[in-house]
Structure formats: C-alpha cells, structure tokens
Coordinates of C-alpha atoms and ligand atoms in Angstrom, one line a residue:
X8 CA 4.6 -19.2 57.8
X9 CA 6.2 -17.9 60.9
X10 CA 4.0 -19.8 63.0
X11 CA 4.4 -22.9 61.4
X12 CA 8.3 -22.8 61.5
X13 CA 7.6 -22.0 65.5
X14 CA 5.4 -24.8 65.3
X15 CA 7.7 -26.7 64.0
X16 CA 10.9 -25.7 66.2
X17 CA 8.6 -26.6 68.9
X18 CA 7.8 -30.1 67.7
X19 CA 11.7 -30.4 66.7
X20 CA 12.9 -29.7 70.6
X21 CA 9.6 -31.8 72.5
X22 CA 9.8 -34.9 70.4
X23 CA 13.7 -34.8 71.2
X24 CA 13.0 -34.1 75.0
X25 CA 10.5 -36.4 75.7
X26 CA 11.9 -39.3 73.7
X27 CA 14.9 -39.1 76.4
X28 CA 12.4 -40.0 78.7
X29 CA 12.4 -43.9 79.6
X30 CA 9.8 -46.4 79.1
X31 CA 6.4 -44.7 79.6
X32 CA 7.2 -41.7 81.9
X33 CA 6.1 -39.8 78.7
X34 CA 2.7 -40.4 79.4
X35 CA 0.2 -37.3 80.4
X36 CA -3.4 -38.0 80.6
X37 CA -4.0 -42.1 81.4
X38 CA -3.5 -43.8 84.8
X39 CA -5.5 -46.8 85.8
X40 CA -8.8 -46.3 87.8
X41 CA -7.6 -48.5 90.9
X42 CA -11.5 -48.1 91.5
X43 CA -13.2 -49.3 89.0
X44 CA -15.4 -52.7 90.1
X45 CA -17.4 -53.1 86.9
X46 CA -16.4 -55.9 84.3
X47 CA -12.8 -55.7 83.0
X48 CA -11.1 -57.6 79.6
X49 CA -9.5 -60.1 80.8
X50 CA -5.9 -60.5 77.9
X51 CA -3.6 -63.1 77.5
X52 CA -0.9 -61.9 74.9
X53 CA 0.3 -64.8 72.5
X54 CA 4.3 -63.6 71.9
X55 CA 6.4 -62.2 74.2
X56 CA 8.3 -59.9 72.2
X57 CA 9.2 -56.1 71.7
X58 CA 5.8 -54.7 70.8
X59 CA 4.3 -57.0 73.6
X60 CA 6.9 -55.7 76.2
X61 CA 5.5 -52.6 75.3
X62 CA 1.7 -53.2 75.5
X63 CA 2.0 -55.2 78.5
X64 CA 3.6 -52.2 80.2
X65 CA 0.9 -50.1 78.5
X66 CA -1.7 -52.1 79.9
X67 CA -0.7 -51.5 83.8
X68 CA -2.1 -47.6 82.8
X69 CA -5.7 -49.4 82.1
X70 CA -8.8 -49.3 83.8
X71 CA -11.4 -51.5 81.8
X72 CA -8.0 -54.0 80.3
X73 CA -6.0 -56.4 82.2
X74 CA -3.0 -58.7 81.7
X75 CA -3.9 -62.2 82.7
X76 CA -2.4 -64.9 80.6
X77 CA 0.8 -65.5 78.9
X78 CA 1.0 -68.1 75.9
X79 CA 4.8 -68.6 74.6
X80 CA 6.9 -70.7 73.2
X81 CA 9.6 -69.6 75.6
X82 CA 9.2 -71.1 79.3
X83 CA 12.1 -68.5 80.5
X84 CA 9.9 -65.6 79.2
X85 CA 6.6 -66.8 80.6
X86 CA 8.2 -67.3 84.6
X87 CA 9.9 -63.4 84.2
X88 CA 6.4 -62.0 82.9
X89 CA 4.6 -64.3 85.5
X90 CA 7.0 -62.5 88.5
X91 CA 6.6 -59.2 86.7
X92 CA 2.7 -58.9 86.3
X93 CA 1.7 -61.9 88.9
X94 CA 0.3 -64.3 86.5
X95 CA -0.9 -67.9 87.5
X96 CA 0.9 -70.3 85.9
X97 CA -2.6 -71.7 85.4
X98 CA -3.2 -69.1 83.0
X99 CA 0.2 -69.8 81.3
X100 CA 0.5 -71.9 77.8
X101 CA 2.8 -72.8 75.4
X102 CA 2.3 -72.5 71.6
X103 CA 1.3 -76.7 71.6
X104 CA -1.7 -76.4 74.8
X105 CA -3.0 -72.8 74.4
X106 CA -6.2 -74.1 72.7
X107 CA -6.8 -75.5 76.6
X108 CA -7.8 -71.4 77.0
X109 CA -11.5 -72.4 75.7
X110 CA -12.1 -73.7 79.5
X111 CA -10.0 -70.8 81.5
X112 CA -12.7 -68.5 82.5
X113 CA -9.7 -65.9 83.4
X114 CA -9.2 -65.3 79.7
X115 CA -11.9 -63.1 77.7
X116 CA -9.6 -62.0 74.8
X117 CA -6.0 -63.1 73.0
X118 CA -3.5 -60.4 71.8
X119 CA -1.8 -61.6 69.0
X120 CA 1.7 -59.7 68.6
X121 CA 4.0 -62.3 66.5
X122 CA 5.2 -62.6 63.3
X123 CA 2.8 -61.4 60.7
X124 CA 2.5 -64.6 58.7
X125 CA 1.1 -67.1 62.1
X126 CA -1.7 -64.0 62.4
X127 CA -4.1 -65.6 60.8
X128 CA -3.5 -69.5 61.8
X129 CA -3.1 -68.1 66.0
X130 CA -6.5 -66.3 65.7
X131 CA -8.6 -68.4 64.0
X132 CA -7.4 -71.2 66.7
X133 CA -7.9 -68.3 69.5
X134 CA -12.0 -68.2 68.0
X135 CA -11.8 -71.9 68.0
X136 CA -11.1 -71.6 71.9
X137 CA -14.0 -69.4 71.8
X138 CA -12.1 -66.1 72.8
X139 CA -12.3 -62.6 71.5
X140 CA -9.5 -61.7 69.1
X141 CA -7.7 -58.7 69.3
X142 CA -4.5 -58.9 66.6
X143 CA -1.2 -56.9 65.5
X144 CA -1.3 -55.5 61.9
X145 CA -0.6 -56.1 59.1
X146 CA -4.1 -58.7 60.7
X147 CA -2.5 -61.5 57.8
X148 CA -0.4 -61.8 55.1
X149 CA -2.7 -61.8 52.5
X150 CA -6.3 -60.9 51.5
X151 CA -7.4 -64.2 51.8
X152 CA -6.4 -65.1 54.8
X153 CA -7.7 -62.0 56.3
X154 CA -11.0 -63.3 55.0
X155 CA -10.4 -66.4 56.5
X156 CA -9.9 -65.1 59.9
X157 CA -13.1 -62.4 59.5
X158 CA -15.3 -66.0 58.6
X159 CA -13.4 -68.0 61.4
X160 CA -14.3 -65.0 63.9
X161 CA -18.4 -65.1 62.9
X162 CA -18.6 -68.5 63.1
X163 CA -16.9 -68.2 66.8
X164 CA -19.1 -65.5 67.2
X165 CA -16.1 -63.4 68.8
X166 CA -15.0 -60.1 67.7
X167 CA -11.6 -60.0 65.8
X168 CA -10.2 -56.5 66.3
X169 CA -6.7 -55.0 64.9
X170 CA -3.9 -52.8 67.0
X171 CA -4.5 -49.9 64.7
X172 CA -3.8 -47.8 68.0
X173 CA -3.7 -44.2 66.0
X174 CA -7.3 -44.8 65.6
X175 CA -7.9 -43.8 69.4
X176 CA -5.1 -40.8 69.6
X177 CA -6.4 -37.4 70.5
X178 CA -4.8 -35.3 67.3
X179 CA -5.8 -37.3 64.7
X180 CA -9.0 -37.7 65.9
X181 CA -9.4 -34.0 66.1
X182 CA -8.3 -33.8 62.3
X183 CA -11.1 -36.1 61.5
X184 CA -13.5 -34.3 63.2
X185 CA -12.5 -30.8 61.8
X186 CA -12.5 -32.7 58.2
X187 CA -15.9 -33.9 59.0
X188 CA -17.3 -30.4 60.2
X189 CA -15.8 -29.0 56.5
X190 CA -12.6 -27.4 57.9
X191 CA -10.7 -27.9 55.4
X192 CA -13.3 -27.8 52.7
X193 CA -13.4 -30.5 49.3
X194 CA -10.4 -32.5 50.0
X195 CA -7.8 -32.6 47.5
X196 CA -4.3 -34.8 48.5
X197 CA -2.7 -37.3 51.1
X198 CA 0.9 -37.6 51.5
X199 CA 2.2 -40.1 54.0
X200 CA 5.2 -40.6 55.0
X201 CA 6.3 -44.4 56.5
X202 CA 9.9 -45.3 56.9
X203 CA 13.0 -46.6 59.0
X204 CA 16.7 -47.6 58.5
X205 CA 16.1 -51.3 59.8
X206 CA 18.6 -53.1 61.2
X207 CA 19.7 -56.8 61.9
X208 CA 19.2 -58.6 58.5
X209 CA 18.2 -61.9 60.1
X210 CA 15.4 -60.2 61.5
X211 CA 11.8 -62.1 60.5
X212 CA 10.9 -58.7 59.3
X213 CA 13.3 -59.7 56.6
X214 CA 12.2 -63.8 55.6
X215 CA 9.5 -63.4 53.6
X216 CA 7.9 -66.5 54.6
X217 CA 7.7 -64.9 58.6
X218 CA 6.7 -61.2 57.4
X219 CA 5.0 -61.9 53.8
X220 CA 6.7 -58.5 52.4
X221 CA 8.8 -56.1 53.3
X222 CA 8.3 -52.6 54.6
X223 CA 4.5 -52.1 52.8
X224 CA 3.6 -54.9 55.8
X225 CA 5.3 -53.1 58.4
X226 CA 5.5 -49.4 58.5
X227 CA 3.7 -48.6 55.0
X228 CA 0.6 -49.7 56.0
X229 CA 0.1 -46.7 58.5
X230 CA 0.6 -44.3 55.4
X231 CA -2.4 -46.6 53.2
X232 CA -4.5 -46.8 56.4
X233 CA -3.5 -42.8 57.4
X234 CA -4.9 -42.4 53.8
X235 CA -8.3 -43.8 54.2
X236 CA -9.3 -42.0 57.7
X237 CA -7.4 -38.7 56.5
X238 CA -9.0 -38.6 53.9
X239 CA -12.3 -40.7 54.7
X240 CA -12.6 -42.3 51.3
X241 CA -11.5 -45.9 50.6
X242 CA -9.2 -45.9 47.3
X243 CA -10.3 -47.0 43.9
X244 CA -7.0 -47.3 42.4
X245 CA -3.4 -47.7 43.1
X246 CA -0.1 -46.9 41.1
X247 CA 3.2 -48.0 42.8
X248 CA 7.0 -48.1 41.7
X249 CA 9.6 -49.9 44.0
X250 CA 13.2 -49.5 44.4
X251 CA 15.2 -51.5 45.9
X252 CA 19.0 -50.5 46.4
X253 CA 20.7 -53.7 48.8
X254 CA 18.9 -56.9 47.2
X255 CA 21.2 -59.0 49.7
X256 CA 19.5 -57.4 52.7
X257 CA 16.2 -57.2 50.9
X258 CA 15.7 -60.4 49.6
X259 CA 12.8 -61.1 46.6
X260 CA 9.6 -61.0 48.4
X261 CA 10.5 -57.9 50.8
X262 CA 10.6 -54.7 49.5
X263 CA 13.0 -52.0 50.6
X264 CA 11.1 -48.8 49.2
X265 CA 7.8 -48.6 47.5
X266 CA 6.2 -45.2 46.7
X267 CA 2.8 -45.1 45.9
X268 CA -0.5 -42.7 44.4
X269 CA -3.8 -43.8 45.6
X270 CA -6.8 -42.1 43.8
X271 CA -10.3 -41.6 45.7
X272 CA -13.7 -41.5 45.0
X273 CA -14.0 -38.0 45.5
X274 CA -11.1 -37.0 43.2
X275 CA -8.3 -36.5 46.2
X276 CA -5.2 -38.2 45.7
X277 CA -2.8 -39.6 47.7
X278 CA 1.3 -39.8 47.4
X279 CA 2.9 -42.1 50.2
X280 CA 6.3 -43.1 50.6
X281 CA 7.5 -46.6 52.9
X282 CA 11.0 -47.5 53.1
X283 CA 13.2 -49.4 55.1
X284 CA 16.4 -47.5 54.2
X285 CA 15.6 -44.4 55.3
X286 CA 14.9 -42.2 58.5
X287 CA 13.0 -38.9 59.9
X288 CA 10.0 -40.2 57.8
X289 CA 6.9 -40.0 59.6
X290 CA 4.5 -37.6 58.9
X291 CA 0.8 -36.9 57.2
X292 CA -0.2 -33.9 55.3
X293 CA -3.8 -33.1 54.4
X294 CA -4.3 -30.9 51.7
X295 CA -8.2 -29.1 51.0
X296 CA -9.5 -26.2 49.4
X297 CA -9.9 -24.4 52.0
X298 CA -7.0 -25.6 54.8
X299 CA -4.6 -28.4 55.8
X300 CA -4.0 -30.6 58.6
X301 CA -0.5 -32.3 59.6
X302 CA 0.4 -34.8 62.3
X303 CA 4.1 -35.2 62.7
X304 CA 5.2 -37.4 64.2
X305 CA 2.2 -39.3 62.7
X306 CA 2.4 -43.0 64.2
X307 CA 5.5 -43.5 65.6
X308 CA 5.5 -43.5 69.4
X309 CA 7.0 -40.3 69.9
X310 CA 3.9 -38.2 71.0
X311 CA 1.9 -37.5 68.2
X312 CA 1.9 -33.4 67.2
X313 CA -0.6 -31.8 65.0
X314 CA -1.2 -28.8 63.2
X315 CA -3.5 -27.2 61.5
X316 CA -4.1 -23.9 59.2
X317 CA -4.9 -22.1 62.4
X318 CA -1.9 -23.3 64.3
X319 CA -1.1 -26.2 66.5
X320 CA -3.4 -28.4 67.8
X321 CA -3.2 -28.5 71.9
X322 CA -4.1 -32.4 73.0
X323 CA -2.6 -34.6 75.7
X324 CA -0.6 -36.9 74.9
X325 CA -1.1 -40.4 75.1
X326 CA 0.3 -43.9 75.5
X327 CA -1.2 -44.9 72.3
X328 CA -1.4 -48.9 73.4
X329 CA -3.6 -48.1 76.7
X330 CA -6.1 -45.8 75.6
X331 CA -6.2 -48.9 72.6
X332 CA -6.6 -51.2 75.0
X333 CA -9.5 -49.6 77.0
X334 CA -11.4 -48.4 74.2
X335 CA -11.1 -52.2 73.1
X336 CA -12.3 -53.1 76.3
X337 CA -15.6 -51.1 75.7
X338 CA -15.7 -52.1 72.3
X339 CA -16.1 -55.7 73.2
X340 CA -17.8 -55.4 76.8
X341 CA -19.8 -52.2 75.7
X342 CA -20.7 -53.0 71.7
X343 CA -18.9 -48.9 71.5
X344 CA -18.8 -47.9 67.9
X345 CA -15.5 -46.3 67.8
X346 CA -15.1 -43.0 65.7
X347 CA -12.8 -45.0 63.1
X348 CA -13.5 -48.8 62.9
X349 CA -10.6 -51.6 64.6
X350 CA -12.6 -54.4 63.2
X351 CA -11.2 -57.1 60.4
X352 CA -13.2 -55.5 57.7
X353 CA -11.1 -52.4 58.1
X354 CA -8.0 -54.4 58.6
X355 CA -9.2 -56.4 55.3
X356 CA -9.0 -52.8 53.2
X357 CA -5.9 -52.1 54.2
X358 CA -4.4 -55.3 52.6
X359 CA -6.8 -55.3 49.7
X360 CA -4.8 -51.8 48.7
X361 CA -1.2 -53.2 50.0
X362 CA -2.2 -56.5 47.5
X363 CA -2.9 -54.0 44.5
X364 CA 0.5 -52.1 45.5
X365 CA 2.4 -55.2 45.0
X366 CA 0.3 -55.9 41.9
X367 CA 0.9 -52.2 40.2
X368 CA 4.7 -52.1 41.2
X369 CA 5.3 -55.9 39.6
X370 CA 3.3 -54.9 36.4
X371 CA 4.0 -51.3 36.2
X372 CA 0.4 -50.3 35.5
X373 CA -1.9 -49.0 37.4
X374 CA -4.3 -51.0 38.9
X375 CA -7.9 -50.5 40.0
X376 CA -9.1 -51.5 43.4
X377 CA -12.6 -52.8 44.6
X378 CA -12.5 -52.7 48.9
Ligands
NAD27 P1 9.3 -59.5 67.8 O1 10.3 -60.3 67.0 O2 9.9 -58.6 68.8 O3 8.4 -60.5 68.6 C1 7.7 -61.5 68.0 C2 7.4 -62.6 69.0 O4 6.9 -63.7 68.3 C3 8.7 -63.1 69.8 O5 8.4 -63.2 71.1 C4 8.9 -64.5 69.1 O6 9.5 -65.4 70.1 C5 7.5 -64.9 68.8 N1 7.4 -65.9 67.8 C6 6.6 -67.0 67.8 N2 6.8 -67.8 66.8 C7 7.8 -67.2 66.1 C8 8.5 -67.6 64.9 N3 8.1 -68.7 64.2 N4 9.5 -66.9 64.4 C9 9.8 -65.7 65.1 N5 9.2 -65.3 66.2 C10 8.2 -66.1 66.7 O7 8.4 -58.7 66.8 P2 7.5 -57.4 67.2 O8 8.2 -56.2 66.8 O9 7.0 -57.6 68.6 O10 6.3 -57.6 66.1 C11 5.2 -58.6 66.4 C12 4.0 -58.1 65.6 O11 3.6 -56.8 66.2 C13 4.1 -57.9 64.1 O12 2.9 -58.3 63.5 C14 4.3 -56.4 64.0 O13 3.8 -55.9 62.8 C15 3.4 -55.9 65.1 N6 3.9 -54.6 65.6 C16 3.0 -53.6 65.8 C17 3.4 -52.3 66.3 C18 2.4 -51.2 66.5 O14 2.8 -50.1 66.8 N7 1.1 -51.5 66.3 C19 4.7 -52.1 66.6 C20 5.6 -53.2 66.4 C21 5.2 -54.4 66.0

C-alpha cells in the first residue's frame, strides 16, 4: 500500500508539472525522422478546430504522416494554417468543392475532426473521392450510420479508421500484454472513469442534432471502449441509470451523467461512470484473481501513468496523436495489424454498446447486446 500511495504522490506532482508545460513540450520519445525518403500519408484535415489544432501540431513530430490539405468552411482559417504548415492553396477546399480531392494526387487520406453528427455524411463523400478515411470518434451518431460508412468505405475500397489514439500509447499497451501473458489471472471487473465540468452551453457538444447525445458520445465512450481492450471481451449486456441535475444546460437528447454495468462473456463485469458535471475523473482499474492494473490518467492528454500489482509501470510518454498518426500511416501504407484494431468494425462496437446504454437507461431494464 505504501508504494501505491508513493505511486500515487508521484503521479499527483508529474501530471501537475508537466501539464504547466505548453503545447507539446511535454513530449519524450517522438521527433520526426527528417530522413525518411520512403512513402509518407499524405492528410488533409476536414475542420479546423480544437482537436485539429492539436493533431496538426502533433503531426509536425511524424515521420511516415504529413499535413497536406486543409478543407474548411472558414477561408480565414484555411490562409493561417496555409502560412503555418505551407500548404498550397491547391490543396485547399471548402465544405462545397472538397469532393474535387478525388483528382489531387497530394492527398492520400482525410481526417475528419468535426461535429460528431457530419461524421458519417463527410466520410462517405471522402470514399466517394476515393481517399482513405481516418475519422474522430464517436465514428457516427448512430449504429446505422456507422454501418453505412463501413459499406461506403468497401465499396471505395479505402480504409475507414477511427482516432482511438489510446490504442497506440505505451502503458496500456503494456497492460494488455501482461493481461494476455496471464498476469493478472481470470479477470474479474472494469471500472472506468470518464468525465468533465463542460462549459459554454451553446457549445455543439450540447445540440443534440450536432453531437447526437451527450457525454456517453464524448468522453464516455473511452470508459465502454477502455472496457473492451481492458478487459478483451466484447459485452453481452448493458444496465445504465442516468441523472441529470441542470436540464436547461442538458437539454433532452444529451445526457449529463450516465453510469453504467457491462457484463462479459467470461463473467468480468464492468462499472463505468461519464459525466459532464464533474471533474478529476479519469481513470481505469483492472481487477483479476491474481493482480490489478490501473492507468491514471487514462485518456486524457496529461501523460498517461500506469500501475500495476508490482508497482509502476516505467514507459515514455507520448504525444498520443503522432504516434496515432504514424502507426496509421503503416496501417494504410503497410497493411500493419495493430495490437488493438482502429478500424470501423471496432468503432461500430463501441456504439452498438453506447445504443444499448441509451436503451437500458430509457427503459430501466437491462438490456442484452449482440456486437
Ligand atoms: P470544435 O468545435 O473545436 O471543432 C469542430 C470544427 O468543425 C470547427 O472547426 C467547426 O468550424 C467545424 N464545423 C464544420 N461544420 C460545423 C457545424 N455545422 N457546426 C459546428 N462546427 C462545424 O470541436 P472539437 O473539439 O475539435 O471536436 C471535433 C471532433 O473531434 C468531435 O467528433 C470530437 O468527439 C472529436 N474529438 C476527439 C478527441 C480525441 O482525443 N480523440 C478530442 C477532442 C475532440
């Protein structure tokens, strides 16, 4: 116990320290391979805003990855991004012309990073174009849209991946390995932890028609993915109460707070909190017979600490979006088979499970789930 609470003042004092640190001086282990000369992934983001800041400045760390086209509906944002990462205006679009990408040669792959409910439209136009699809979670705003984009993406014969950037990040990768290798013997319980105080309530995050549900869309879909590669089970049935407290900020259609039990095959359960009203809530705990794994902070971009039974786990830390970006590279140059899968399928669980969340919490019974 005394190491853990060491462990834990440790993790306490770094995440604070490094958090001070601006932009992405926090990074340790990736810088760009000014080298390389084989064939890089050529990206144009579609949506210039916060989380694409944030990946475009991710992706100057990459080697195999490269920022080459812009698509916006803002011509003021596209000439600053142009000056910032010298991008031809010939490889610039707005939201009308960007199905014009199918003849630029300069464009292998579209990032999607906009409101969660044009997902699904924006990519299967982007496979219409005949370009790889890489999008934001949640990938769509419903199961059947996700299924629309997976058929939209065969047909295209492109590959539609999903930003689920955890899946490439050292500690949790370790977990799953010392999982696999029986570490922690029979599994027995999840708990996830998902949540934030959000802020402006005219936000999209907030309109259901932009967002397509509140904080299960958002943040608690890193506690029902976490779930499935903690544990390494996909779950067969789902049990959910939600609470909502401020029903003039959270509007019918968004929840506020959902907690949720997922049961698995194997007989491990999961318990799994998402909010929107409340903070310090980021964390995953791993429960087996015979040892236990944490990761705290979990997903947020703090860098990611584990633990385990025998102490802390000692992994660089990364800038989650870059090393996504590369091993997305490889994925779609290479045909790589990443340890945990980023394709639509996976994506297309994830929202199976958030559908039967919304489906237990409205009924108040249980439901089962077939992903
Ligand atoms: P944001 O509001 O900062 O950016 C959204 C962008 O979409 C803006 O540039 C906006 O101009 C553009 N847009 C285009 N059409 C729009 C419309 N009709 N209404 C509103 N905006 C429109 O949001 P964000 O935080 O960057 O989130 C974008 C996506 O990225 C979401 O799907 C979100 O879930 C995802 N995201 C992922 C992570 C992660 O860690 N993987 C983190 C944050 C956000």
């Amino acid at each position: 116990m005394d190491t853990r609470r060491k462990f834990l003042q440790k993790i306490s004092g770094s995440a604070i320290g490094l958090s001070l640190l601006p932009g992405l001086g926090m990074a340790t282990r990736l810088t760009a391979d000014k080298t390389f000369s084989g064939k890089t992934l050529n990206v144009a983001i579609l949506g210039l805003g916060n989380y694409a800041t944030r990946v475009a400045e991710a992706m100057t760390l990459c080697t195999r990855a490269k920022l080459t086209g812009l698509i916006s509906g803002t011509p003021s944002k596209i000439a600053a991004w142009q000056a910032k990462y010298n991008i031809p205006a010939k490889n610039c679009y707005n939201y009308d012309n960007y199905d014009a990408i199918q003849d630029n040669s300069d464009i292998d792959a579209v990032y999607i990073i906009t409101p969660n409910a044009l997902h699904a439209e924006e990519a299967i136009r982007v496979a219409k174009a005949g370009k790889q699809v890489i999008c934001e979670k949640p990938m769509a705003i419903s199961v059947k849209e996700g299924e629309e984009m997976i058929d939209a993406c065969k047909k295209a014969h492109v590959k539609l991946l999903v930003g689920y950037r955890m899946h490439f990040e050292p500690h949790t990768l370790e977990i799953i390995r010392l999982r696999k290798a029986g570490e922690f013997g029979k599994i027995t319980f999840f708990q996830g932890l998902s949540g934030f105080t959000i802020g402006d309530p005219s936000q999209w995050r907030l309109n259901p028609k932009l967002s397509g549900g509140g904080s299960m869309m958002d943040i608690g879909i890193y506690s029902v993915n976490g779930s499935r590669y903690m544990i390494g089970e996909d779950p067969v049935w789902v049990n959910a109460v939600e609470t909502k407290n401020d029903p003039v900020k959270f509007v019918a259609g968004i929840d506020e707070t959902m907690q949720f039990q997922l049961g698995f095959p194997g007989g491990a359960v999961a318990s799994c909190l998402s909010t929107y009203s409340m903070n310090n809530l980021d964390r995953f705990f791993l429960d087996g017979v015979n040892g236990f794994a944490e990761l705290h902070p979990a997903t947020g971009y703090d860098p990611t600490e584990g633990f385990t039974h025998k102490g802390p786990l000692n992994f660089p830390t990364t800038v989650h979006q870059a090393v996504q970006m590369d091993e997305m590279a490889a994925i779609i140059l290479d045909g790589k088979q990443p340890v945990l899968p980023v394709d639509g399928e996976e994506a297309l669980k994830d929202l199976k499970v958030i559908e039967g969340i919304y489906k237990s919490a409205k009924s108040g019974k249980t439901v089962n789930l077939t992903i």
